[in-house]
Amino acid sequence: MKKSSNTNPLNFIMFLFSSRVFHLVTTTGYRRHLLRQKGWMIALIMLLSLFEIVISQNQSYDPETIQVLQLLYQDGHVVIDNGIFQLTLSNPEGFVTGVRYNGIENVLAYTGHENDRGYWDLVWNFPGKKTKKTKGTLDRIEATKMEVITQNDEQIEISFSRTWNASSNVTVPVNIDKRFVVLRNSSGFYTYAIFERLQGWPAVEIDNIRLAIKLDKDKFDYMAISDERQRYMPLPDDRIPPRGKPLAYPEAVQLLDPVEPEFKGDVDDKYEYSMESKDIKVHGWISTNDSVGFWQITPSNEFRSAGPLKQFLGSHVGPTNLAIFHSTHYVGEDLIMKFEEGEAWKKVFGPVFIYLNSFPKEVDPLLLWLEAKNQTKIEEEKWPYNFTNSSDFPASDQRGHVSGRLLVRDRYISSEDIPANGSCLGLAAPGDVGAWQREYKGYQFWSKADEEGYFCINNVRSGRYNLYAFAPGFIGDYHNETVIDISPGSNICLGELVYEPPRDGPTLWEIGVPDRTAAEFYIPDPNPMFVNKLYVNSSENKYRQYGLWERYSELYPDEDMVYDVDVDDYSKDWFYMQVTRKLDDGGYNGTTWEIKFQFDDQMENLTGDFKLRIALATSNVAELQVRVNNVSVDPPLFTTGQIGKDNTIARHGIHGLYWLYSVDVPASSLCPGNNSIYLTQPLAISPFQGFMYDYIRLEYPDSVNHIT
């Protein structure tokens, strides 16, 4: 396309100072970040580079040469072209087979079948049909009908749908309508899907729902999922023997002879790049030679399962770009979507925005990440979108708002209620305390409270909800059992709400920080033979390294961990996960950790129960047994029984599902002087069994309050 030469200096200056990119780099916070990292030199280089970007973006297109939005029909395909990029979809299946942009004929993978480039898919089963050898039936969601929903000068929306046939036993009993939307003058496309079950349909289970896009591996070589987590990536060929060697499980591969020598010895595992739902806003790939970026932007996570802390895969070696709407990762079978016989259901997944950007060759292509983050802010401001042509996706005026203030009441900390600063508050389907982390059939809407505990949850779909919350620094979950009915345009103020976290008495001692993760505990350095170089100098992401479960036996070769609350520092002396011990014969043993503490002589005549609070950040096929001052007494004072299938340990996580237990410890079981609490995990057939603790606290009986 021919560009105009309108470069009036005044216009340029006005554009420069109104530019979001300029604001991003010149904000005080960002300047401070640059100063902390590399100093003014980087700041100057970045600013000059962005000047070039702004100049290139200020070169407007001649209106006479702008192409109109077109819908073209080709053999077995439909093509949408808006003059900026061209999207090709198979007809009627609805697979993304081509994306032409900035002189690249197709940014997608060119190997294999064209239906393996961009697609929605799911994994499902009829109840009781799954075997141990399979995760379920993979359904690529091959549509049978194409329909143009909207076609005008401003947008084109196309539907690719499939209606369930009651006589079929090989397709999931769900009607699925995949939508693709292209707007005029938009550098990318939107996609969403409507899933619907009707009354009377058979029972079914769904493990996974996602959108997958595979890019050209010879072009897209740099991946970015956050400011800190971005790097040049190895090729998928590097994972295949003999270039790569599988490790403890197929996803983890050590690169022995990669095409690019810089990756030699690295461990590649897609789970090293997982993200919490609340943080999945933009991620993608850059073709550094072409200065082209390919990004997935998610303006809202309302349609994802299990709340803001649920972890999902995103971009990883392929180059692959995923939008996962539902999965069991980091939770386990508790998050399998289970529909009863005859149960009706409807849910919209998305829209997400697939965004393409580019810079002139003389501009650092890695700055495309900053521009993609800027576009993400624009998309967030537009949410909920008003251009989708489906009554199942309501616009802003068809949604409601909920506001209020959350306070925390803990009289052993403060005589006054404490503003729940930084607490997460969300609306989800009515249920029990903490039910949101296992909820998947409905929508969830979350917000963060300000310093004074005030919150506002906007753009909530019509429906019935409970209010849930959790506050950093306090154990447990807030749950308001009142059913909140949201209707179009409703604006509900809940006033002041008070959360009283579990507490029976003052603290005798505590270990950790109640934040639902094990991040504050001691995380060892990885075995230098098995590292991901991205995380070598990253204290924040140290836990993402491969094989850290093996470090426990190396650090404690003969005896298990012993922690003295009066002497030790949990950030240095409390190993961040209690795992099995590997034996010389290849087997495993359970482990018992000991917590030592002193009991004051003046407390000798205390009666009643002490309270032991144990918050777990994750559990995988494990059992927690608690004993006091006798490591071998049977039965133990308390046991959880076998809990959890989060698989967080193997998948380089720092938390999974949250578990909270309160254990009564009779005062008679303690004695003046030295005491011990033993935490035993006896199940041991795998290196990946065990816990991560969030926080442990021993409370005095309430009767001792006047003494303390």
XYZ file of C-alpha atoms in Angstrom:
708
model
C 0.000 0.000 0.000
C 1.157 3.513 -0.776
C 1.935 5.682 2.251
C 1.335 9.404 2.308
C 4.196 11.772 3.094
C 2.332 13.813 5.699
C 5.107 14.351 8.280
C 4.227 17.842 9.505
C 6.479 18.481 12.568
C 3.592 19.859 14.623
C 1.442 16.832 13.845
C 4.323 14.565 14.743
C 4.896 16.265 18.104
C 1.193 16.123 18.955
C 1.088 12.470 17.996
C 4.253 11.726 19.949
C 2.940 13.173 23.197
C -0.448 11.512 22.805
C 1.149 8.155 21.986
C 0.454 5.347 24.425
C 3.857 3.886 23.652
C 5.504 7.190 24.572
C 3.544 7.316 27.813
C 4.577 3.757 28.612
C 8.279 4.523 28.396
C 8.175 7.977 29.946
C 6.099 7.178 33.026
C 7.926 7.654 36.309
C 7.460 4.012 37.285
C 8.923 2.726 34.060
C 11.873 5.147 34.186
C 12.621 3.910 37.699
C 12.491 0.340 36.437
C 14.993 1.162 33.682
C 17.271 2.925 36.139
C 17.229 -0.081 38.454
C 18.060 -2.405 35.595
C 20.634 -0.789 33.325
C 20.570 2.966 33.857
C 19.991 5.983 31.676
C 21.783 4.524 28.689
C 19.084 1.883 28.154
C 16.401 4.468 28.816
C 17.869 6.712 26.131
C 18.222 3.878 23.626
C 14.659 2.743 24.271
C 13.329 6.252 23.886
C 15.177 6.868 20.626
C 13.987 3.519 19.258
C 10.427 4.345 20.153
C 10.766 7.722 18.435
C 11.457 5.740 15.273
C 8.391 3.611 15.937
C 6.199 6.638 16.436
C 7.479 8.189 13.197
C 6.692 5.008 11.296
C 3.243 4.750 12.882
C 2.537 8.404 12.080
C 2.835 7.714 8.377
C -0.848 7.544 7.556
C -2.313 5.606 4.681
C -3.816 7.388 1.746
C -7.606 6.810 2.037
C -7.824 6.264 -1.697
C -5.537 3.235 -1.475
C -7.068 1.605 1.621
C -8.674 -1.685 0.643
C -12.235 -2.339 1.661
C -13.098 -5.220 3.965
C -13.575 -8.242 1.717
C -14.965 -11.742 2.063
C -13.713 -14.077 -0.646
C -14.675 -17.657 -1.419
C -12.018 -20.046 -2.642
C -11.983 -23.790 -3.163
C -12.741 -25.226 0.293
C -11.893 -21.948 2.044
C -13.166 -18.498 2.924
C -10.805 -15.548 3.049
C -11.287 -12.308 4.986
C -9.052 -9.451 3.852
C -9.045 -5.965 5.382
C -5.979 -4.643 3.600
C -3.776 -5.023 6.671
C -3.811 -8.784 6.926
C -5.608 -11.708 5.341
C -7.247 -14.575 7.270
C -7.947 -17.904 5.552
C -10.366 -20.417 7.117
C -11.276 -23.874 5.879
C -14.905 -24.181 4.798
C -16.945 -25.618 6.467
C -14.556 -27.015 9.120
C -13.494 -23.630 10.507
C -9.754 -24.298 10.849
C -7.328 -21.377 10.600
C -5.187 -22.370 7.646
C -3.518 -19.098 6.700
C -2.600 -15.654 8.017
C -0.890 -13.346 5.531
C 0.713 -10.261 7.006
C 3.414 -7.683 6.253
C 4.762 -9.487 3.207
C 4.760 -12.940 4.820
C 2.529 -15.224 2.783
C 1.607 -17.350 5.804
C 2.872 -16.848 9.360
C 1.491 -20.260 10.352
C 3.292 -23.600 10.288
C 3.635 -24.983 6.787
C 4.513 -28.600 7.636
C 1.887 -31.287 7.979
C -1.794 -30.966 7.152
C -3.231 -27.463 6.837
C -5.856 -28.360 9.445
C -3.046 -28.638 12.000
C -2.192 -24.917 11.956
C -4.923 -23.176 13.926
C -7.900 -24.840 15.583
C -10.231 -25.125 18.542
C -10.205 -28.525 20.223
C -11.299 -30.364 23.351
C -10.701 -33.632 25.206
C -13.777 -35.530 26.380
C -15.204 -38.871 27.512
C -18.441 -40.563 28.324
C -18.365 -41.295 32.096
C -16.566 -44.525 32.899
C -15.028 -44.890 29.431
C -11.599 -43.459 30.223
C -8.703 -45.871 30.664
C -5.370 -45.340 32.386
C -3.649 -45.268 29.004
C -5.545 -42.308 27.613
C -6.619 -38.890 28.769
C -9.748 -39.064 26.657
C -10.920 -38.499 23.114
C -9.343 -35.575 21.277
C -11.897 -33.682 19.195
C -10.552 -31.096 16.738
C -14.101 -29.643 16.509
C -14.550 -30.013 12.779
C -17.559 -27.858 11.915
C -20.139 -28.909 9.347
C -21.776 -25.577 8.548
C -20.415 -22.149 7.622
C -22.599 -19.055 7.927
C -21.902 -15.359 7.462
C -23.335 -13.655 10.539
C -22.317 -10.068 9.727
C -20.874 -8.488 6.601
C -20.648 -4.743 6.200
C -18.043 -2.027 5.705
C -16.948 -2.187 9.355
C -16.767 -5.890 10.161
C -17.211 -9.458 9.046
C -18.251 -12.201 11.456
C -18.383 -15.833 10.366
C -19.801 -18.831 12.194
C -18.549 -22.402 11.861
C -20.940 -24.667 13.736
C -21.551 -28.295 14.479
C -24.804 -29.700 15.880
C -24.649 -32.888 17.914
C -26.291 -35.881 16.313
C -28.102 -38.049 18.871
C -27.284 -41.159 16.842
C -23.542 -40.522 17.165
C -21.390 -42.010 19.884
C -18.115 -40.612 18.570
C -18.720 -36.875 19.006
C -19.101 -34.933 22.233
C -22.792 -34.218 23.053
C -22.383 -30.454 22.812
C -23.421 -28.023 20.095
C -20.415 -25.871 19.204
C -20.389 -22.600 17.291
C -16.945 -21.173 16.497
C -16.914 -17.487 15.570
C -14.290 -15.374 13.801
C -14.515 -11.582 13.588
C -12.395 -9.183 11.519
C -12.814 -5.414 11.841
C -11.892 -2.762 9.325
C -8.432 -1.301 9.981
C -7.725 -3.918 12.648
C -4.403 -5.745 12.695
C -5.763 -9.105 13.779
C -8.874 -11.186 14.317
C -11.136 -12.070 17.223
C -12.395 -15.547 17.941
C -14.829 -17.021 20.431
C -16.963 -20.151 20.731
C -20.423 -20.912 22.073
C -20.826 -24.318 23.725
C -24.353 -25.563 24.440
C -25.932 -28.732 25.814
C -29.680 -29.275 25.614
C -31.924 -31.006 28.109
C -32.100 -34.768 27.738
C -28.592 -35.219 26.336
C -26.314 -37.954 27.714
C -23.817 -37.471 30.518
C -20.317 -36.421 29.483
C -16.966 -35.363 30.915
C -14.671 -32.705 29.410
C -11.025 -32.361 30.432
C -9.715 -29.606 28.199
C -10.957 -26.801 25.916
C -8.510 -24.644 24.007
C -7.522 -22.678 20.920
C -4.149 -23.712 19.470
C -2.147 -21.856 16.835
C 1.132 -23.159 15.427
C 3.515 -20.698 13.813
C 6.284 -21.015 11.238
C 9.237 -22.408 13.197
C 11.740 -20.964 10.711
C 10.536 -17.437 11.406
C 9.234 -17.077 14.956
C 12.240 -17.568 17.221
C 11.602 -15.309 20.227
C 8.882 -15.902 22.837
C 7.537 -13.364 25.338
C 4.982 -14.079 28.060
C 5.904 -11.342 30.563
C 8.480 -8.595 31.048
C 10.790 -11.037 32.831
C 9.909 -14.258 31.015
C 11.019 -13.903 27.405
C 13.822 -15.455 25.413
C 15.026 -16.907 22.122
C 13.610 -20.428 21.944
C 14.875 -23.776 20.636
C 13.235 -25.549 17.721
C 10.734 -28.391 18.108
C 13.250 -30.561 16.219
C 15.634 -30.163 19.161
C 13.270 -32.168 21.377
C 13.274 -35.241 19.137
C 15.903 -37.964 19.804
C 18.789 -38.058 19.251
C 18.889 -34.255 19.488
C 16.848 -34.361 22.693
C 16.581 -36.800 25.593
C 13.297 -37.225 27.521
C 13.707 -36.902 31.278
C 11.377 -37.987 34.095
C 8.278 -37.463 31.925
C 7.734 -36.822 28.198
C 7.184 -33.056 28.443
C 10.635 -32.491 29.977
C 13.461 -32.916 27.453
C 17.151 -32.143 27.723
C 18.597 -30.688 24.518
C 21.762 -32.632 23.699
C 22.464 -31.572 20.122
C 20.202 -28.618 19.268
C 20.360 -26.902 15.905
C 21.519 -23.735 17.651
C 24.468 -24.542 19.986
C 23.396 -21.873 22.510
C 20.633 -24.204 23.733
C 22.897 -27.204 24.344
C 22.235 -28.764 27.738
C 19.049 -26.778 28.363
C 15.924 -28.436 29.707
C 12.791 -27.596 27.745
C 9.376 -28.214 29.278
C 6.159 -26.426 28.348
C 5.110 -26.345 32.002
C 8.044 -24.064 32.776
C 6.053 -21.360 30.955
C 2.669 -21.788 32.629
C 0.879 -18.705 34.012
C -1.825 -17.833 36.514
C -5.125 -16.889 34.898
C -4.988 -13.347 36.303
C -1.646 -12.796 34.539
C -2.595 -14.174 31.120
C -3.216 -10.939 29.277
C -0.808 -11.072 26.353
C 1.769 -13.591 25.197
C 3.216 -14.646 21.893
C 6.113 -14.747 19.472
C 8.388 -12.469 17.453
C 9.980 -13.187 14.109
C 13.156 -11.200 14.709
C 14.306 -11.328 11.081
C 10.971 -10.003 9.803
C 10.246 -7.667 12.769
C 6.779 -9.207 13.057
C 4.944 -10.132 16.234
C 2.115 -12.623 16.715
C 0.198 -12.214 19.972
C -2.793 -13.563 21.793
C -4.533 -10.867 23.840
C -7.104 -11.829 26.488
C -8.865 -8.723 27.849
C -10.868 -10.667 30.459
C -10.572 -14.031 32.190
C -14.295 -14.243 33.050
C -14.728 -17.388 30.953
C -11.770 -19.374 32.317
C -12.328 -22.057 34.925
C -11.393 -21.995 38.608
C -10.663 -18.355 39.317
C -7.673 -16.003 39.123
C -5.016 -18.337 40.560
C -5.693 -21.306 38.262
C -2.607 -21.997 36.156
C -2.721 -22.564 32.411
C -0.302 -23.221 29.608
C 0.338 -20.450 27.108
C 3.111 -20.109 24.550
C 5.836 -22.740 24.361
C 8.218 -24.480 21.933
C 6.590 -25.160 18.591
C 6.356 -22.234 18.162
C 2.925 -22.723 19.744
C 0.428 -20.160 20.993
C -2.387 -21.459 23.195
C -5.571 -20.018 24.645
C -6.673 -22.582 27.212
C -10.160 -21.943 28.524
C -10.489 -25.049 30.660
C -7.971 -27.636 31.847
C -7.257 -29.867 34.821
C -3.611 -28.770 35.070
C -2.452 -27.920 38.624
C -5.801 -29.115 40.025
C -6.470 -32.654 38.822
C -9.678 -34.602 38.516
C -11.608 -32.136 40.699
C -11.699 -29.928 37.623
C -13.002 -32.435 35.101
C -16.188 -30.911 33.680
C -18.894 -33.394 34.622
C -22.376 -33.112 33.155
C -25.164 -35.332 34.384
C -27.644 -37.120 32.165
C -30.076 -34.530 30.808
C -28.174 -31.521 32.187
C -28.459 -28.381 30.038
C -25.600 -25.875 29.853
C -24.334 -22.971 27.774
C -21.111 -21.009 27.975
C -19.200 -18.583 25.757
C -15.418 -18.951 25.699
C -13.710 -15.756 24.582
C -13.420 -13.594 22.612
C -9.653 -13.467 22.479
C -7.801 -11.208 20.062
C -5.081 -12.584 17.785
C -2.962 -9.505 17.151
C -0.181 -8.950 14.630
C 2.273 -6.064 14.723
C 5.440 -5.039 12.926
C 8.214 -2.457 12.992
C 10.620 -1.165 10.362
C 13.727 -3.300 10.087
C 15.903 -0.612 11.691
C 13.913 -0.779 14.957
C 14.728 -3.394 17.590
C 12.102 -6.126 16.952
C 12.003 -7.078 20.641
C 10.213 -3.788 21.292
C 7.193 -5.355 19.591
C 6.446 -6.788 23.049
C 5.949 -3.285 24.460
C 3.638 -2.354 21.617
C 1.646 -5.561 22.153
C 1.255 -4.685 25.841
C -0.008 -1.281 24.784
C -2.580 -2.896 22.490
C -3.635 -5.089 25.404
C -4.560 -2.004 27.406
C -6.634 -0.793 24.466
C -8.474 -4.121 24.277
C -9.107 -4.110 28.024
C -10.668 -0.660 27.765
C -12.972 -1.943 25.002
C -14.152 -4.932 27.072
C -16.836 -6.191 26.878
C -16.758 -5.886 23.107
C -19.790 -4.355 21.447
C -19.225 -5.727 17.951
C -19.889 -9.440 18.510
C -23.161 -10.443 16.885
C -24.428 -12.966 19.413
C -27.058 -12.559 22.097
C -24.965 -14.954 24.183
C -22.248 -12.327 24.604
C -23.793 -9.315 26.389
C -22.469 -5.795 25.883
C -21.626 -3.489 28.786
C -25.144 -2.060 29.134
C -26.468 -5.602 29.572
C -24.200 -6.282 32.529
C -24.082 -5.246 36.178
C -21.667 -3.946 38.792
C -20.990 -4.859 42.424
C -19.048 -2.748 44.915
C -18.308 -2.644 48.614
C -15.581 -2.698 51.229
C -13.908 -5.688 52.856
C -12.461 -5.525 56.362
C -10.599 -8.209 58.307
C -11.371 -8.773 61.986
C -8.648 -10.481 63.993
C -8.635 -9.253 67.582
C -5.332 -11.002 68.281
C -3.688 -8.685 65.747
C -5.649 -5.443 66.055
C -8.390 -4.056 68.256
C -9.926 -2.489 65.151
C -11.040 -3.957 61.854
C -8.275 -3.969 59.252
C -8.845 -2.866 55.627
C -8.311 -5.902 53.390
C -5.645 -4.196 51.309
C -4.826 -6.158 48.155
C -7.459 -8.814 48.774
C -8.952 -10.607 45.777
C -12.742 -10.553 45.598
C -14.810 -12.438 43.085
C -18.298 -13.371 42.011
C -18.791 -17.031 41.135
C -21.566 -19.598 41.211
C -23.153 -20.111 44.652
C -21.367 -22.786 46.620
C -19.397 -23.567 49.757
C -16.365 -21.748 51.148
C -13.596 -21.749 48.507
C -15.849 -23.395 45.901
C -14.607 -20.970 43.254
C -11.293 -22.830 42.847
C -13.163 -25.922 41.647
C -15.907 -24.163 39.656
C -15.985 -24.457 35.865
C -19.513 -24.368 34.453
C -20.197 -20.672 34.938
C -18.372 -17.351 34.741
C -16.203 -15.690 37.378
C -15.507 -11.993 37.878
C -12.640 -10.866 40.084
C -11.205 -7.596 41.289
C -8.575 -6.423 43.772
C -9.343 -4.220 46.778
C -7.508 -0.935 47.252
C -5.526 0.116 50.330
C -8.714 0.853 52.244
C -10.395 -2.401 51.259
C -12.795 -0.859 48.720
C -13.558 -2.893 45.623
C -15.630 -2.718 42.457
C -16.407 -5.692 40.229
C -17.521 -4.443 36.827
C -19.191 -5.885 33.734
C -20.753 -8.881 35.452
C -23.018 -11.065 33.339
C -26.601 -11.553 34.468
C -26.943 -14.445 36.865
C -26.838 -15.624 40.462
C -23.569 -15.393 42.372
C -21.900 -15.613 45.757
C -19.128 -13.254 46.775
C -15.801 -14.932 47.568
C -12.512 -13.415 48.720
C -9.080 -14.158 50.114
C -6.750 -11.666 51.743
C -2.934 -11.749 51.725
C -1.584 -12.166 55.237
C -4.627 -14.074 56.494
C -5.525 -17.751 56.233
C -8.750 -19.102 54.833
C -11.470 -17.795 52.544
C -14.175 -15.202 52.905
C -17.576 -16.373 51.674
C -20.796 -14.374 51.625
C -23.667 -16.848 51.376
C -26.121 -14.200 50.208
C -27.133 -14.898 46.630
C -26.440 -11.824 44.510
C -28.783 -11.491 41.538
C -27.231 -9.560 38.667
C -29.503 -8.173 35.989
C -28.746 -5.821 33.066
C -27.752 -2.397 34.364
C -27.810 -3.376 38.038
C -25.444 -1.538 40.377
C -25.275 -3.233 43.762
C -23.405 -1.797 46.742
C -22.789 -4.379 49.458
C -21.512 -1.872 52.002
C -18.934 -2.933 54.590
C -18.225 -6.660 54.818
C -16.157 -8.277 57.547
C -14.002 -11.371 57.196
C -13.057 -13.165 60.407
C -10.265 -15.587 59.530
C -9.925 -18.807 61.568
C -8.439 -17.979 64.958
C -8.950 -19.442 68.473
C -6.136 -17.762 70.369
C -2.884 -15.797 70.188
C 0.058 -17.120 68.198
C 2.658 -19.269 69.932
C 4.690 -19.577 66.728
C 4.215 -19.459 62.956
C 6.085 -20.629 59.869
C 5.736 -18.921 56.480
C 3.428 -16.247 55.128
C -0.272 -16.913 54.414
C -0.309 -16.095 50.705
C -1.443 -19.433 49.171
C 2.013 -20.205 47.769
C 5.263 -21.761 48.972
C 7.345 -19.009 47.389
C 8.699 -17.655 50.698
C 10.374 -20.940 51.669
C 13.805 -22.232 50.723
C 14.010 -23.056 47.018
C 17.290 -24.794 46.124
C 19.491 -24.153 43.153
C 18.849 -26.636 40.343
C 21.229 -29.369 39.390
C 23.599 -27.512 37.024
C 23.198 -30.374 34.554
C 19.474 -29.618 34.153
C 18.665 -25.935 33.852
C 16.536 -23.540 31.880
C 18.848 -20.564 31.344
C 15.899 -18.171 31.447
C 15.551 -18.731 35.184
C 19.209 -19.044 36.230
C 19.329 -15.542 37.720
C 15.645 -15.159 38.498
C 14.859 -15.479 42.202
C 11.168 -14.858 41.466
C 10.951 -17.832 39.083
C 13.580 -20.115 40.617
C 10.981 -22.768 41.396
C 10.332 -23.258 37.660
C 13.608 -25.149 37.195
C 13.487 -28.854 36.418
C 14.203 -31.567 38.979
C 14.061 -29.597 42.230
C 12.232 -32.492 43.901
C 15.474 -34.486 43.662
C 17.374 -31.836 45.623
C 15.618 -32.778 48.860
C 17.339 -36.169 49.121
C 20.633 -34.545 48.204
C 20.301 -31.903 50.923
C 18.977 -34.392 53.504
C 20.727 -37.658 52.569
C 20.384 -39.413 55.951
C 17.672 -37.729 57.995
C 14.601 -35.649 57.239
C 14.275 -31.933 57.820
C 14.199 -30.617 61.412
C 13.034 -27.045 61.966
C 13.470 -25.120 65.223
C 11.022 -22.226 65.399
C 13.266 -20.303 67.815
C 16.413 -20.580 65.726
C 15.689 -21.295 62.079
C 14.615 -19.004 59.247
C 11.885 -20.445 57.020
C 13.344 -18.692 53.959
C 16.612 -20.585 54.450
C 15.798 -23.690 56.464
C 12.314 -24.860 55.416
C 12.479 -26.812 52.137
C 9.628 -25.574 49.966
C 8.105 -28.983 49.292
C 7.804 -32.138 51.358
C 8.475 -34.910 48.868
C 9.431 -38.561 48.965
C 12.994 -39.714 49.531
C 14.660 -41.577 46.676
C 16.344 -44.852 47.657
C 19.446 -46.455 46.198
C 17.350 -49.310 44.789
C 15.203 -46.873 42.806
C 12.261 -46.940 45.197
C 10.938 -44.199 47.461
C 10.214 -43.655 51.140
C 7.806 -41.301 52.822
C 9.204 -38.450 54.900
C 8.630 -37.026 58.373
C 9.462 -33.427 59.211
C 9.959 -32.287 62.795
C 9.038 -28.856 64.172
C 10.777 -28.091 67.490
C 9.520 -25.442 69.897
C 9.750 -24.429 73.541
C 6.845 -24.456 75.987
C 7.136 -21.941 78.829
C 7.043 -23.312 82.383
C 4.368 -20.786 83.397
C 1.987 -22.436 80.912
C 2.244 -25.798 82.672
C -1.246 -25.659 84.140
C -3.020 -24.683 80.933
C -6.137 -26.604 79.998
C -8.075 -26.887 76.790
C -6.755 -27.305 73.275
C -4.068 -25.540 71.361
C -4.957 -25.098 67.701
C -2.590 -26.071 64.898
C -3.441 -24.356 61.599
C -1.950 -25.937 58.496
C -2.493 -24.303 55.110
C -1.290 -26.310 52.122
C -0.425 -24.618 48.842
C -0.716 -27.893 46.938
C -0.980 -31.658 47.392
C -0.371 -34.522 45.008
C -1.488 -38.061 45.907
C -0.326 -37.449 49.467
C -1.457 -37.830 53.069
C -0.600 -35.523 55.956
C -0.301 -37.130 59.374
C 0.235 -35.016 62.504
C 1.786 -36.330 65.704
C 2.848 -34.520 68.879
C 5.934 -35.522 70.905
C 5.767 -39.134 69.701
C 6.808 -39.813 66.128
C 5.584 -43.402 66.083
C 2.238 -43.246 67.879
C -0.524 -44.897 65.892
C -3.065 -43.699 65.005
C -1.751 -40.155 64.572
C -3.430 -37.202 66.239
C -4.721 -36.118 62.808
C -4.649 -37.311 59.198
C -6.027 -35.843 55.994
C -6.239 -39.188 54.257
C -5.049 -39.188 50.658
C -5.675 -35.787 49.068
C -4.931 -33.962 45.854
C -3.901 -34.733 42.313
C -2.493 -31.312 41.462
C 0.807 -32.604 40.005
C 2.293 -29.201 40.854
C 5.643 -30.690 41.861
C 6.354 -32.212 38.441
C 4.981 -29.180 36.615
C 7.288 -26.631 38.216
C 4.541 -24.840 40.116
C 4.564 -23.062 43.463
C 0.925 -23.742 44.297
C -2.099 -25.736 43.196
C -5.346 -26.128 45.092
C -5.490 -24.498 48.525
C -6.217 -26.701 51.556
C -6.732 -25.506 55.141
C -6.810 -27.756 58.216
C -7.303 -27.000 61.898
C -5.998 -29.584 64.351
C -6.873 -29.666 68.056
C -3.724 -30.245 70.126
C -4.611 -31.076 73.750
C -2.627 -29.053 76.266
C -1.983 -32.317 78.092
C 0.035 -33.584 75.118
C 2.578 -30.761 75.559
C 5.137 -30.423 78.325
C 7.320 -27.654 79.769
C 10.538 -27.237 77.814
C 11.153 -28.976 74.483
C 8.269 -30.129 72.297
C 7.983 -31.477 68.766
C 5.274 -31.693 66.135
C 5.851 -34.312 63.449
C 4.451 -33.944 59.937
C 4.530 -37.243 58.057
C 3.774 -37.925 54.403
C 3.804 -41.763 54.197
C 2.685 -42.429 50.590
C 5.669 -43.169 48.373
C 5.526 -44.740 44.940
C 6.628 -41.672 42.932
C 9.035 -38.719 43.225
C 6.121 -36.356 42.607
C 4.062 -37.181 45.702
C 3.964 -34.643 48.486
C 2.941 -31.184 49.636
C 3.887 -27.586 49.498
C 3.007 -25.742 52.679
C 1.611 -22.239 52.592
C 1.614 -21.455 56.306
C 1.651 -23.188 59.701
C 0.611 -21.624 63.026
C 0.207 -22.926 66.568
C -2.287 -20.956 68.669
C -2.622 -20.874 72.445
C -5.954 -21.782 73.979
C -8.167 -18.707 74.144
C -7.932 -18.776 77.965
C -4.303 -17.638 77.791
C -5.169 -14.380 76.051
C -5.030 -12.327 79.258
C -1.465 -13.531 79.906
C -0.168 -12.537 76.469
